[in-house]
Amino acid sequence: MVIDTLLHLPQAVRDAAYDNTRAVASSAQQLAAFEARSLAVVQQHAADLDVAYGPGARQRLDYFHGPAGASTLLFMHGGYWQMRHKNSFRFVVQGALQQGVHAALIGYTLAPQASLTQIVQEVRQGIAAVRRQALAAGGSGRILLCGWSAGGHLTALGLDGDGVVGGLGISGIYALEPVRHTYLNQALQLTPAEVDQLSPLQLPVVDKPLVLAYGTAELAQLQAQTQAFAHYRQAAPGACLAVPGADHFSILNALADPQGVALKALLALDRA
């Protein structure tokens, strides 16, 4: 597997292979734009914000209301399980709301305050809480799960959740062993057991449709992670979607845009 070759390279090379912020010169500007766009979405749409689904300070969900009987797009943010905040990514639901579905985001405790095992447990609680919120809001309770970067990993692990009908992993991490050998593990402190138990590339395939997207301008390791997981799931429903010219941050526009290729692919799963 291509991603395994990284383990034999010098530490600096291993670190650079997963350093998206350094690889994308405009990352700071894009993140600042995400913040502004997210504020605009909150001002334009009715929503229940920062609803607690657990005792942790970050165990909060946002719920944006859609038409009665519609499904709910649920987004999980990235940041290598140790950075970012759901509030910065509220903009990604703009397209879904315009397409007539409900939308939600969940936060979770970050490493090192929580282990990856704990984060996954929190996310499962969050998915269940969003479904309850959807039903209370007049939605169908059908969940279209999606996430970016670390959120793509969490999407793969949450695909078997009650009410989840399909998913979209955007630029996700599906094999954890390479990450364990980079600077990212200082906060994560991944154990060999967690690598085995929480790497989607080592787990039984969930037989629900999953679209796996990546940008053609992303780091080679990120592209390889998605391609490897798509191959691993080749007998299961879903697709591998290459977004031309997209980097690790700009690829989110393919979800936020009402005509975005990633959003269209996810919404198509609701009609399958």
PDB file of C-alpha atoms in Angstrom:
ATOM      1  CA  MET A   1       0.000   0.000   0.000  1.00  0.00           C
ATOM      2  CA  VAL A   2       1.355   3.443  -0.950  1.00  0.00           C
ATOM      3  CA  ILE A   3       0.631   4.983   2.439  1.00  0.00           C
ATOM      4  CA  ASP A   4       2.765   2.343   4.176  1.00  0.00           C
ATOM      5  CA  THR A   5       5.916   3.453   2.348  1.00  0.00           C
ATOM      6  CA  LEU A   6       5.906   6.641   4.408  1.00  0.00           C
ATOM      7  CA  LEU A   7       6.901   4.736   7.545  1.00  0.00           C
ATOM      8  CA  HIS A   8      10.416   4.153   6.212  1.00  0.00           C
ATOM      9  CA  LEU A   9      11.150   7.816   5.495  1.00  0.00           C
ATOM     10  CA  PRO A  10      12.812  10.429   7.749  1.00  0.00           C
ATOM     11  CA  GLN A  11      10.710  12.119  10.433  1.00  0.00           C
ATOM     12  CA  ALA A  12      10.623  15.480   8.653  1.00  0.00           C
ATOM     13  CA  VAL A  13       9.281  13.840   5.497  1.00  0.00           C
ATOM     14  CA  ARG A  14       6.629  11.951   7.463  1.00  0.00           C
ATOM     15  CA  ASP A  15       5.524  15.159   9.166  1.00  0.00           C
ATOM     16  CA  ALA A  16       5.344  17.152   5.939  1.00  0.00           C
ATOM     17  CA  ALA A  17       3.283  14.442   4.276  1.00  0.00           C
ATOM     18  CA  TYR A  18       0.338  15.253   6.579  1.00  0.00           C
ATOM     19  CA  ASP A  19       0.889  18.987   7.160  1.00  0.00           C
ATOM     20  CA  ASN A  20      -1.985  20.491   5.183  1.00  0.00           C
ATOM     21  CA  THR A  21      -1.607  23.978   6.631  1.00  0.00           C
ATOM     22  CA  ARG A  22       1.966  24.210   5.445  1.00  0.00           C
ATOM     23  CA  ALA A  23       1.175  22.630   2.077  1.00  0.00           C
ATOM     24  CA  VAL A  24      -1.592  25.123   1.209  1.00  0.00           C
ATOM     25  CA  ALA A  25      -0.195  28.665   1.083  1.00  0.00           C
ATOM     26  CA  SER A  26      -3.671  30.221   1.269  1.00  0.00           C
ATOM     27  CA  SER A  27      -4.872  28.092   4.203  1.00  0.00           C
ATOM     28  CA  ALA A  28      -5.075  31.023   6.653  1.00  0.00           C
ATOM     29  CA  GLN A  29      -7.053  33.135   4.210  1.00  0.00           C
ATOM     30  CA  GLN A  30      -9.399  30.268   3.396  1.00  0.00           C
ATOM     31  CA  LEU A  31     -10.027  29.547   7.072  1.00  0.00           C
ATOM     32  CA  ALA A  32     -10.764  33.227   7.721  1.00  0.00           C
ATOM     33  CA  ALA A  33     -13.255  33.174   4.852  1.00  0.00           C
ATOM     34  CA  PHE A  34     -14.875  30.068   6.332  1.00  0.00           C
ATOM     35  CA  GLU A  35     -15.461  31.996   9.584  1.00  0.00           C
ATOM     36  CA  ALA A  36     -17.126  34.897   7.771  1.00  0.00           C
ATOM     37  CA  ARG A  37     -19.273  32.619   5.630  1.00  0.00           C
ATOM     38  CA  SER A  38     -20.316  30.642   8.704  1.00  0.00           C
ATOM     39  CA  LEU A  39     -21.463  33.805  10.471  1.00  0.00           C
ATOM     40  CA  ALA A  40     -23.554  34.710   7.431  1.00  0.00           C
ATOM     41  CA  VAL A  41     -25.264  31.298   7.421  1.00  0.00           C
ATOM     42  CA  VAL A  42     -26.282  31.708  11.072  1.00  0.00           C
ATOM     43  CA  GLN A  43     -27.746  35.127  10.290  1.00  0.00           C
ATOM     44  CA  GLN A  44     -29.714  33.837   7.309  1.00  0.00           C
ATOM     45  CA  HIS A  45     -31.227  30.567   8.577  1.00  0.00           C
ATOM     46  CA  ALA A  46     -33.308  29.460  11.537  1.00  0.00           C
ATOM     47  CA  ALA A  47     -31.251  27.200  13.762  1.00  0.00           C
ATOM     48  CA  ASP A  48     -30.892  25.741  17.232  1.00  0.00           C
ATOM     49  CA  LEU A  49     -27.265  26.435  18.093  1.00  0.00           C
ATOM     50  CA  ASP A  50     -24.948  24.813  20.641  1.00  0.00           C
ATOM     51  CA  VAL A  51     -27.456  22.271  21.893  1.00  0.00           C
ATOM     52  CA  ALA A  52     -25.766  20.010  24.455  1.00  0.00           C
ATOM     53  CA  TYR A  53     -25.641  16.297  23.667  1.00  0.00           C
ATOM     54  CA  GLY A  54     -23.189  15.433  26.464  1.00  0.00           C
ATOM     55  CA  PRO A  55     -21.403  16.950  29.461  1.00  0.00           C
ATOM     56  CA  GLY A  56     -18.265  18.102  27.622  1.00  0.00           C
ATOM     57  CA  ALA A  57     -17.840  21.761  26.649  1.00  0.00           C
ATOM     58  CA  ARG A  58     -17.491  20.784  22.985  1.00  0.00           C
ATOM     59  CA  GLN A  59     -20.266  18.208  23.005  1.00  0.00           C
ATOM     60  CA  ARG A  60     -22.633  20.568  21.264  1.00  0.00           C
ATOM     61  CA  LEU A  61     -24.670  20.379  18.076  1.00  0.00           C
ATOM     62  CA  ASP A  62     -26.156  22.929  15.710  1.00  0.00           C
ATOM     63  CA  TYR A  63     -29.434  22.166  13.982  1.00  0.00           C
ATOM     64  CA  PHE A  64     -30.666  24.082  10.927  1.00  0.00           C
ATOM     65  CA  HIS A  65     -34.332  23.502  10.124  1.00  0.00           C
ATOM     66  CA  GLY A  66     -35.592  22.312   6.757  1.00  0.00           C
ATOM     67  CA  PRO A  67     -38.931  21.213   5.273  1.00  0.00           C
ATOM     68  CA  ALA A  68     -41.143  18.691   7.043  1.00  0.00           C
ATOM     69  CA  GLY A  69     -40.252  15.102   6.240  1.00  0.00           C
ATOM     70  CA  ALA A  70     -36.833  15.911   4.781  1.00  0.00           C
ATOM     71  CA  SER A  71     -33.585  14.152   5.599  1.00  0.00           C
ATOM     72  CA  THR A  72     -30.747  15.732   7.587  1.00  0.00           C
ATOM     73  CA  LEU A  73     -27.197  16.337   6.420  1.00  0.00           C
ATOM     74  CA  LEU A  74     -24.870  15.960   9.413  1.00  0.00           C
ATOM     75  CA  PHE A  75     -21.337  17.378   9.120  1.00  0.00           C
ATOM     76  CA  MET A  76     -18.307  16.663  11.305  1.00  0.00           C
ATOM     77  CA  HIS A  77     -15.317  18.989  11.163  1.00  0.00           C
ATOM     78  CA  GLY A  78     -11.661  18.090  10.780  1.00  0.00           C
ATOM     79  CA  GLY A  79      -8.417  19.300  12.307  1.00  0.00           C
ATOM     80  CA  TYR A  80      -6.708  15.952  12.921  1.00  0.00           C
ATOM     81  CA  TRP A  81      -8.930  15.353  15.979  1.00  0.00           C
ATOM     82  CA  GLN A  82      -6.976  18.080  17.828  1.00  0.00           C
ATOM     83  CA  MET A  83      -7.819  21.417  16.152  1.00  0.00           C
ATOM     84  CA  ARG A  84     -10.712  23.493  14.778  1.00  0.00           C
ATOM     85  CA  HIS A  85     -14.284  24.021  15.960  1.00  0.00           C
ATOM     86  CA  LYS A  86     -17.656  23.212  14.461  1.00  0.00           C
ATOM     87  CA  ASN A  87     -18.633  26.905  14.454  1.00  0.00           C
ATOM     88  CA  SER A  88     -15.983  27.634  11.816  1.00  0.00           C
ATOM     89  CA  PHE A  89     -17.633  25.205   9.396  1.00  0.00           C
ATOM     90  CA  ARG A  90     -21.279  26.188   9.616  1.00  0.00           C
ATOM     91  CA  PHE A  91     -20.963  27.549   6.080  1.00  0.00           C
ATOM     92  CA  VAL A  92     -20.858  24.018   4.650  1.00  0.00           C
ATOM     93  CA  VAL A  93     -24.608  23.559   5.246  1.00  0.00           C
ATOM     94  CA  GLN A  94     -25.589  26.450   2.941  1.00  0.00           C
ATOM     95  CA  GLY A  95     -25.990  24.272  -0.139  1.00  0.00           C
ATOM     96  CA  ALA A  96     -27.875  21.535   1.692  1.00  0.00           C
ATOM     97  CA  LEU A  97     -30.392  24.031   3.060  1.00  0.00           C
ATOM     98  CA  GLN A  98     -30.941  25.462  -0.404  1.00  0.00           C
ATOM     99  CA  GLN A  99     -31.509  21.922  -1.668  1.00  0.00           C
ATOM    100  CA  GLY A 100     -34.330  21.412   0.816  1.00  0.00           C
ATOM    101  CA  VAL A 101     -32.866  19.233   3.571  1.00  0.00           C
ATOM    102  CA  HIS A 102     -32.257  19.833   7.248  1.00  0.00           C
ATOM    103  CA  ALA A 103     -28.620  20.259   8.300  1.00  0.00           C
ATOM    104  CA  ALA A 104     -26.599  19.802  11.463  1.00  0.00           C
ATOM    105  CA  LEU A 105     -23.062  19.926  12.801  1.00  0.00           C
ATOM    106  CA  ILE A 106     -21.585  18.304  15.874  1.00  0.00           C
ATOM    107  CA  GLY A 107     -18.516  19.169  17.894  1.00  0.00           C
ATOM    108  CA  TYR A 108     -16.448  16.828  20.027  1.00  0.00           C
ATOM    109  CA  THR A 109     -13.720  16.977  22.645  1.00  0.00           C
ATOM    110  CA  LEU A 110     -10.286  17.361  21.081  1.00  0.00           C
ATOM    111  CA  ALA A 111      -7.045  15.524  21.793  1.00  0.00           C
ATOM    112  CA  PRO A 112      -5.165  15.492  24.099  1.00  0.00           C
ATOM    113  CA  GLN A 113      -8.133  16.188  26.385  1.00  0.00           C
ATOM    114  CA  ALA A 114      -9.772  13.094  24.870  1.00  0.00           C
ATOM    115  CA  SER A 115      -8.333   9.962  23.308  1.00  0.00           C
ATOM    116  CA  LEU A 116      -9.422   8.995  19.826  1.00  0.00           C
ATOM    117  CA  THR A 117     -11.435   6.183  21.378  1.00  0.00           C
ATOM    118  CA  GLN A 118     -13.319   8.734  23.470  1.00  0.00           C
ATOM    119  CA  ILE A 119     -13.801  11.030  20.475  1.00  0.00           C
ATOM    120  CA  VAL A 120     -15.392   8.230  18.471  1.00  0.00           C
ATOM    121  CA  GLN A 121     -17.718   7.447  21.379  1.00  0.00           C
ATOM    122  CA  GLU A 122     -18.748  11.102  21.607  1.00  0.00           C
ATOM    123  CA  VAL A 123     -19.425  11.260  17.876  1.00  0.00           C
ATOM    124  CA  ARG A 124     -21.690   8.231  18.080  1.00  0.00           C
ATOM    125  CA  GLN A 125     -23.610   9.981  20.856  1.00  0.00           C
ATOM    126  CA  GLY A 126     -23.791  13.103  18.712  1.00  0.00           C
ATOM    127  CA  ILE A 127     -25.173  11.258  15.693  1.00  0.00           C
ATOM    128  CA  ALA A 128     -27.920   9.742  17.837  1.00  0.00           C
ATOM    129  CA  ALA A 129     -28.702  13.148  19.338  1.00  0.00           C
ATOM    130  CA  VAL A 130     -28.993  14.753  15.898  1.00  0.00           C
ATOM    131  CA  ARG A 131     -31.437  12.054  14.809  1.00  0.00           C
ATOM    132  CA  ARG A 132     -33.575  12.758  17.862  1.00  0.00           C
ATOM    133  CA  GLN A 133     -33.388  16.472  17.086  1.00  0.00           C
ATOM    134  CA  ALA A 134     -34.377  15.799  13.473  1.00  0.00           C
ATOM    135  CA  LEU A 135     -37.435  13.812  14.444  1.00  0.00           C
ATOM    136  CA  ALA A 136     -38.479  16.489  16.930  1.00  0.00           C
ATOM    137  CA  ALA A 137     -38.065  19.127  14.204  1.00  0.00           C
ATOM    138  CA  GLY A 138     -40.334  17.278  11.790  1.00  0.00           C
ATOM    139  CA  GLY A 139     -37.593  15.672   9.751  1.00  0.00           C
ATOM    140  CA  SER A 140     -37.608  12.094   8.538  1.00  0.00           C
ATOM    141  CA  GLY A 141     -34.803  10.986  10.830  1.00  0.00           C
ATOM    142  CA  ARG A 142     -32.761   9.855   7.819  1.00  0.00           C
ATOM    143  CA  ILE A 143     -29.174  10.991   8.316  1.00  0.00           C
ATOM    144  CA  LEU A 144     -26.762  11.820   5.498  1.00  0.00           C
ATOM    145  CA  LEU A 145     -23.469  11.690   7.360  1.00  0.00           C
ATOM    146  CA  CYS A 146     -20.466  13.632   6.120  1.00  0.00           C
ATOM    147  CA  GLY A 147     -17.153  14.902   7.367  1.00  0.00           C
ATOM    148  CA  TRP A 148     -13.888  16.446   6.262  1.00  0.00           C
ATOM    149  CA  SER A 149     -10.320  15.339   7.100  1.00  0.00           C
ATOM    150  CA  ALA A 150     -10.573  13.824  10.610  1.00  0.00           C
ATOM    151  CA  GLY A 151     -14.314  14.163  10.117  1.00  0.00           C
ATOM    152  CA  GLY A 152     -14.032  11.862   7.116  1.00  0.00           C
ATOM    153  CA  HIS A 153     -12.537   9.237   9.407  1.00  0.00           C
ATOM    154  CA  LEU A 154     -15.357   9.770  11.905  1.00  0.00           C
ATOM    155  CA  THR A 155     -17.891   9.475   9.090  1.00  0.00           C
ATOM    156  CA  ALA A 156     -16.530   6.068   8.126  1.00  0.00           C
ATOM    157  CA  LEU A 157     -16.789   4.891  11.738  1.00  0.00           C
ATOM    158  CA  GLY A 158     -20.269   6.357  12.199  1.00  0.00           C
ATOM    159  CA  LEU A 159     -21.763   4.920   9.035  1.00  0.00           C
ATOM    160  CA  ASP A 160     -23.411   2.084  10.969  1.00  0.00           C
ATOM    161  CA  GLY A 161     -25.312   4.519  13.190  1.00  0.00           C
ATOM    162  CA  ASP A 162     -29.068   4.267  13.576  1.00  0.00           C
ATOM    163  CA  GLY A 163     -30.792   6.306  10.893  1.00  0.00           C
ATOM    164  CA  VAL A 164     -27.663   6.833   8.808  1.00  0.00           C
ATOM    165  CA  VAL A 165     -28.577   6.007   5.206  1.00  0.00           C
ATOM    166  CA  GLY A 166     -25.262   6.930   3.578  1.00  0.00           C
ATOM    167  CA  GLY A 167     -22.174   9.000   3.932  1.00  0.00           C
ATOM    168  CA  LEU A 168     -19.566  11.269   2.368  1.00  0.00           C
ATOM    169  CA  GLY A 169     -15.954  11.251   3.503  1.00  0.00           C
ATOM    170  CA  ILE A 170     -14.018  14.289   2.263  1.00  0.00           C
ATOM    171  CA  SER A 171     -10.215  14.043   2.337  1.00  0.00           C
ATOM    172  CA  GLY A 172     -10.390  11.593   5.212  1.00  0.00           C
ATOM    173  CA  ILE A 173      -7.862   9.529   7.155  1.00  0.00           C
ATOM    174  CA  TYR A 174      -8.673   5.843   6.975  1.00  0.00           C
ATOM    175  CA  ALA A 175      -5.376   4.230   8.056  1.00  0.00           C
ATOM    176  CA  LEU A 176      -4.027   5.497  11.378  1.00  0.00           C
ATOM    177  CA  GLU A 177      -0.621   3.817  11.470  1.00  0.00           C
ATOM    178  CA  PRO A 178       1.078   6.476   9.290  1.00  0.00           C
ATOM    179  CA  VAL A 179      -0.397   9.218  11.501  1.00  0.00           C
ATOM    180  CA  ARG A 180       1.047   7.514  14.583  1.00  0.00           C
ATOM    181  CA  HIS A 181       4.512   8.166  13.149  1.00  0.00           C
ATOM    182  CA  THR A 182       4.058  11.903  12.564  1.00  0.00           C
ATOM    183  CA  TYR A 183       4.011  15.054  14.707  1.00  0.00           C
ATOM    184  CA  LEU A 184       0.242  14.625  15.007  1.00  0.00           C
ATOM    185  CA  ASN A 185       0.685  11.813  17.493  1.00  0.00           C
ATOM    186  CA  GLN A 186       2.077  14.147  20.165  1.00  0.00           C
ATOM    187  CA  ALA A 187      -1.505  15.085  21.023  1.00  0.00           C
ATOM    188  CA  LEU A 188      -3.239  11.896  19.872  1.00  0.00           C
ATOM    189  CA  GLN A 189      -0.981   9.356  21.604  1.00  0.00           C
ATOM    190  CA  LEU A 190      -2.468   6.597  19.483  1.00  0.00           C
ATOM    191  CA  THR A 191      -1.966   3.105  20.852  1.00  0.00           C
ATOM    192  CA  PRO A 192      -1.437   0.047  18.638  1.00  0.00           C
ATOM    193  CA  ALA A 193      -4.852  -1.176  19.790  1.00  0.00           C
ATOM    194  CA  GLU A 194      -6.512   2.063  18.664  1.00  0.00           C
ATOM    195  CA  VAL A 195      -4.803   1.812  15.289  1.00  0.00           C
ATOM    196  CA  ASP A 196      -6.246  -1.675  14.862  1.00  0.00           C
ATOM    197  CA  GLN A 197      -9.703  -0.900  16.216  1.00  0.00           C
ATOM    198  CA  LEU A 198     -10.256   2.589  14.752  1.00  0.00           C
ATOM    199  CA  SER A 199      -8.707   2.381  11.280  1.00  0.00           C
ATOM    200  CA  PRO A 200     -11.535   1.941   8.750  1.00  0.00           C
ATOM    201  CA  LEU A 201      -9.032   0.253   6.429  1.00  0.00           C
ATOM    202  CA  GLN A 202      -8.728  -2.564   8.978  1.00  0.00           C
ATOM    203  CA  LEU A 203     -12.385  -2.981   9.906  1.00  0.00           C
ATOM    204  CA  PRO A 204     -15.289  -4.906   8.365  1.00  0.00           C
ATOM    205  CA  VAL A 205     -16.947  -2.916   5.606  1.00  0.00           C
ATOM    206  CA  VAL A 206     -20.284  -1.329   6.491  1.00  0.00           C
ATOM    207  CA  ASP A 207     -22.694  -2.171   3.694  1.00  0.00           C
ATOM    208  CA  LYS A 208     -24.126   1.318   3.303  1.00  0.00           C
ATOM    209  CA  PRO A 209     -23.307   3.697   0.446  1.00  0.00           C
ATOM    210  CA  LEU A 210     -20.258   5.878   1.059  1.00  0.00           C
ATOM    211  CA  VAL A 211     -18.860   8.467  -1.340  1.00  0.00           C
ATOM    212  CA  LEU A 212     -15.147   9.137  -0.840  1.00  0.00           C
ATOM    213  CA  ALA A 213     -13.908  12.475  -2.181  1.00  0.00           C
ATOM    214  CA  TYR A 214     -10.463  14.043  -2.427  1.00  0.00           C
ATOM    215  CA  GLY A 215      -8.901  17.005  -4.192  1.00  0.00           C
ATOM    216  CA  THR A 216      -6.392  16.492  -6.985  1.00  0.00           C
ATOM    217  CA  ALA A 217      -4.254  19.322  -5.519  1.00  0.00           C
ATOM    218  CA  GLU A 218      -4.037  17.703  -2.070  1.00  0.00           C
ATOM    219  CA  LEU A 219      -1.010  16.104  -0.465  1.00  0.00           C
ATOM    220  CA  ALA A 220      -0.165  12.723  -1.952  1.00  0.00           C
ATOM    221  CA  GLN A 221      -0.810  10.935   1.340  1.00  0.00           C
ATOM    222  CA  LEU A 222      -4.315  12.366   1.614  1.00  0.00           C
ATOM    223  CA  GLN A 223      -5.114  11.258  -1.914  1.00  0.00           C
ATOM    224  CA  ALA A 224      -3.642   7.823  -1.236  1.00  0.00           C
ATOM    225  CA  GLN A 225      -5.680   7.401   1.956  1.00  0.00           C
ATOM    226  CA  THR A 226      -8.941   7.962   0.078  1.00  0.00           C
ATOM    227  CA  GLN A 227      -7.946   5.858  -2.907  1.00  0.00           C
ATOM    228  CA  ALA A 228      -6.896   2.965  -0.671  1.00  0.00           C
ATOM    229  CA  PHE A 229     -10.156   3.040   1.273  1.00  0.00           C
ATOM    230  CA  ALA A 230     -12.206   3.231  -1.923  1.00  0.00           C
ATOM    231  CA  HIS A 231     -10.403   0.140  -3.190  1.00  0.00           C
ATOM    232  CA  TYR A 232     -10.965  -1.587   0.164  1.00  0.00           C
ATOM    233  CA  ARG A 233     -14.701  -0.866  -0.154  1.00  0.00           C
ATOM    234  CA  GLN A 234     -14.969  -1.689  -3.854  1.00  0.00           C
ATOM    235  CA  ALA A 235     -17.570  -4.410  -3.288  1.00  0.00           C
ATOM    236  CA  ALA A 236     -19.762  -2.052  -1.223  1.00  0.00           C
ATOM    237  CA  PRO A 237     -22.039   0.686  -2.595  1.00  0.00           C
ATOM    238  CA  GLY A 238     -20.480   4.095  -3.127  1.00  0.00           C
ATOM    239  CA  ALA A 239     -18.004   5.929  -5.306  1.00  0.00           C
ATOM    240  CA  CYS A 240     -14.594   7.583  -5.328  1.00  0.00           C
ATOM    241  CA  LEU A 241     -14.798  11.230  -6.367  1.00  0.00           C
ATOM    242  CA  ALA A 242     -11.746  13.232  -7.452  1.00  0.00           C
ATOM    243  CA  VAL A 243     -12.410  16.986  -7.328  1.00  0.00           C
ATOM    244  CA  PRO A 244     -10.190  18.651  -9.948  1.00  0.00           C
ATOM    245  CA  GLY A 245      -7.885  21.372  -8.667  1.00  0.00           C
ATOM    246  CA  ALA A 246      -9.180  21.288  -5.104  1.00  0.00           C
ATOM    247  CA  ASP A 247      -6.760  21.547  -2.184  1.00  0.00           C
ATOM    248  CA  HIS A 248      -7.426  20.328   1.356  1.00  0.00           C
ATOM    249  CA  PHE A 249      -9.435  23.447   2.221  1.00  0.00           C
ATOM    250  CA  SER A 250     -11.048  24.556  -1.037  1.00  0.00           C
ATOM    251  CA  ILE A 251     -12.562  21.086  -1.484  1.00  0.00           C
ATOM    252  CA  LEU A 252     -15.180  22.064   1.096  1.00  0.00           C
ATOM    253  CA  ASN A 253     -16.740  24.315  -1.533  1.00  0.00           C
ATOM    254  CA  ALA A 254     -17.816  21.137  -3.332  1.00  0.00           C
ATOM    255  CA  LEU A 255     -20.072  20.501  -0.332  1.00  0.00           C
ATOM    256  CA  ALA A 256     -21.102  24.073   0.549  1.00  0.00           C
ATOM    257  CA  ASP A 257     -22.163  25.029  -2.983  1.00  0.00           C
ATOM    258  CA  PRO A 258     -25.778  24.016  -3.734  1.00  0.00           C
ATOM    259  CA  GLN A 259     -24.505  22.677  -7.078  1.00  0.00           C
ATOM    260  CA  GLY A 260     -21.282  21.239  -5.643  1.00  0.00           C
ATOM    261  CA  VAL A 261     -20.250  17.823  -6.885  1.00  0.00           C
ATOM    262  CA  ALA A 262     -19.760  16.428  -3.377  1.00  0.00           C
ATOM    263  CA  LEU A 263     -23.147  17.675  -2.172  1.00  0.00           C
ATOM    264  CA  LYS A 264     -24.894  16.273  -5.238  1.00  0.00           C
ATOM    265  CA  ALA A 265     -23.222  12.910  -4.717  1.00  0.00           C
ATOM    266  CA  LEU A 266     -24.327  12.796  -1.080  1.00  0.00           C
ATOM    267  CA  LEU A 267     -27.900  13.874  -1.780  1.00  0.00           C
ATOM    268  CA  ALA A 268     -28.147  11.229  -4.497  1.00  0.00           C
ATOM    269  CA  LEU A 269     -27.666   8.580  -1.780  1.00  0.00           C
ATOM    270  CA  ASP A 270     -30.916   9.747  -0.179  1.00  0.00           C
ATOM    271  CA  ARG A 271     -32.775   8.964  -3.368  1.00  0.00           C
ATOM    272  CA  ALA A 272     -31.096   5.610  -4.010  1.00  0.00           C
TER     273      ALA A 272
END
